[in-house]
Coordinates of C-alpha atoms in Angstrom, one line a residue:
M22 CA 208.2 16.4 93.6
R23 CA 211.1 18.0 95.1
I24 CA 214.3 16.2 96.2
S25 CA 215.5 17.3 99.6
T26 CA 219.0 18.4 100.5
K27 CA 219.5 15.1 102.2
G28 CA 218.7 13.2 98.9
R29 CA 220.9 15.5 96.8
Y30 CA 223.8 15.4 99.2
A31 CA 223.5 11.6 99.5
L32 CA 223.8 11.3 95.8
R33 CA 226.8 13.7 95.6
V34 CA 228.5 11.6 98.4
M35 CA 227.8 8.4 96.5
V36 CA 229.3 9.7 93.3
D37 CA 232.3 10.8 95.2
L38 CA 232.8 7.4 96.9
A39 CA 232.2 5.6 93.6
R40 CA 235.1 7.7 92.2
Q41 CA 237.4 6.6 95.0
G42 CA 236.9 2.9 94.3
R43 CA 235.2 0.2 96.4
E44 CA 238.5 -0.8 98.0
N45 CA 239.2 2.5 99.5
Y46 CA 237.9 3.9 102.8
V47 CA 237.3 7.7 102.5
K48 CA 237.4 9.7 105.8
L49 CA 234.4 11.8 106.8
Q50 CA 236.5 15.0 106.9
A51 CA 237.6 14.5 103.3
L52 CA 234.1 13.9 102.1
S53 CA 232.8 16.9 104.0
A54 CA 235.5 19.1 102.6
R55 CA 235.2 18.0 99.0
Q56 CA 231.3 18.2 99.0
Q57 CA 231.2 21.3 101.3
I58 CA 228.7 19.5 103.6
S59 CA 229.0 19.9 107.4
E60 CA 230.4 16.9 109.0
K61 CA 227.5 16.7 111.5
Y62 CA 224.9 16.6 108.7
L63 CA 227.0 14.3 106.6
E64 CA 227.3 11.8 109.5
G65 CA 223.5 11.4 109.5
I66 CA 223.4 10.8 105.7
L67 CA 226.2 8.3 106.0
G68 CA 224.6 6.6 108.8
T69 CA 221.4 6.1 106.8
L70 CA 223.4 4.7 103.9
V71 CA 225.4 2.4 106.3
R72 CA 222.3 1.0 107.9
A73 CA 220.9 0.2 104.5
K74 CA 224.1 -1.7 103.7
V75 CA 224.9 0.6 100.7
L76 CA 228.0 1.8 102.4
E77 CA 230.4 0.2 104.9
G78 CA 231.9 2.2 107.7
S79 CA 235.1 1.5 109.5
R80 CA 236.4 3.3 112.7
G81 CA 240.0 3.9 113.7
K82 CA 243.1 4.6 111.8
G83 CA 242.6 4.0 108.1
G84 CA 238.8 3.9 108.6
G85 CA 236.2 5.9 106.9
Y86 CA 233.4 4.9 104.5
R87 CA 233.4 2.9 101.2
M88 CA 230.7 1.6 98.9
R89 CA 229.4 -1.9 99.3
C90 CA 227.6 -1.8 95.8
E91 CA 229.1 -1.7 92.4
P92 CA 228.6 1.8 90.7
T93 CA 227.1 -0.1 87.8
E94 CA 224.4 -1.5 89.9
C95 CA 223.6 1.4 92.3
T96 CA 221.0 3.8 90.9
V97 CA 219.8 7.1 91.8
W98 CA 216.4 5.5 92.8
D99 CA 218.3 3.3 95.3
I100 CA 219.7 6.3 97.0
L101 CA 216.7 8.5 96.9
K102 CA 214.3 5.9 98.2
L103 CA 216.6 5.6 101.3
T104 CA 216.8 9.3 101.9
E105 CA 213.6 10.8 100.8
T106 CA 210.2 10.5 102.6
S107 CA 208.6 10.2 99.2
V108 CA 209.4 10.7 95.6
A109 CA 205.8 10.4 94.5
P110 CA 204.4 13.3 92.5
V111 CA 201.1 13.4 94.6
A112 CA 200.4 12.3 98.2
C113 CA 198.0 9.5 97.3
L114 CA 200.8 7.6 95.7
D115 CA 203.1 7.8 98.7
D116 CA 202.3 4.3 99.9
E117 CA 202.1 1.0 98.0
E118 CA 198.3 0.9 98.4
N119 CA 196.4 4.1 97.5
R120 CA 194.1 4.6 100.4
C121 CA 192.4 7.7 98.9
E122 CA 188.6 7.4 99.1
R123 CA 188.3 8.9 95.7
A124 CA 190.9 6.7 94.0
S125 CA 188.2 4.6 92.2
T126 CA 186.6 7.6 90.7
C127 CA 189.4 10.1 90.4
I128 CA 189.7 11.3 86.8
T129 CA 193.4 12.7 87.4
L130 CA 194.8 9.6 89.0
P131 CA 195.9 7.9 85.8
V132 CA 198.0 11.0 85.0
W133 CA 199.7 11.0 88.3
K134 CA 200.3 7.2 88.1
E135 CA 201.9 7.5 84.7
L136 CA 204.1 10.4 85.9
D137 CA 205.1 8.5 88.9
S138 CA 206.1 5.4 86.7
L139 CA 208.1 7.6 84.4
I140 CA 210.0 9.3 87.2
R141 CA 210.7 6.0 88.9
G142 CA 211.7 4.4 85.7
Y143 CA 214.1 7.2 84.8
L144 CA 215.7 7.2 88.3
E145 CA 216.1 3.5 88.2
S146 CA 217.9 3.7 84.9
V147 CA 220.6 6.2 86.0
T148 CA 223.5 4.4 87.7
L149 CA 226.5 5.9 89.6
D150 CA 229.0 4.8 86.9
Q151 CA 227.1 7.1 84.4
F152 CA 228.1 10.0 86.5
L153 CA 231.8 8.9 86.6
R154 CA 231.9 8.5 82.8
N155 CA 230.7 12.1 82.4
L156 CA 233.2 13.7 84.9
P157 CA 236.0 15.8 83.4
E158 CA 239.5 14.9 84.5
N159 CA 239.9 17.8 86.8
E160 CA 236.4 17.5 88.4
G161 CA 236.5 18.7 92.0
V162 CA 239.4 21.2 91.8
V163 CA 239.3 24.8 90.8
P164 CA 242.4 26.8 89.8
D165 CA 243.1 28.1 93.3
G166 CA 243.1 24.7 94.7
K167 CA 239.8 24.9 96.7
Q168 CA 237.4 22.1 96.4
W169 CA 234.0 22.5 94.8
S170 CA 231.2 20.2 93.8
C171 CA 228.3 20.2 91.4
G172 CA 224.9 21.4 92.4
L173 CA 223.3 18.0 92.6

């Protein structure tokens, strides 16, 4: 399993927005600068999250993006299932129903199912507020004033 850039960026942006509070709209340009993600690429990610009703977008003066969910209720799994094609460790577990012709006799399938269950369980257990609790006070600013972000 490998999380794509889209999934990692979506998680970073959601943590950023959670830090701003649910009542505040944050401009695309500010998110782009803080997270060092191109505005064009970020628009696509934000569009996905707005369509899924995880974020709310508003146009015009004072507009931007804000979270619709509580940071205590939004999990890493919630974000990745919207942005990743699959988070399964093997292709035969990509869909709800395993359509592999060898599924009934596959000796390795139980290992992959257990791994899939562990991965999903862990990602469902990590909420956005956990990231916020672990941020140092000066997270996001380096001494010369430039913005930076973690490598999520």
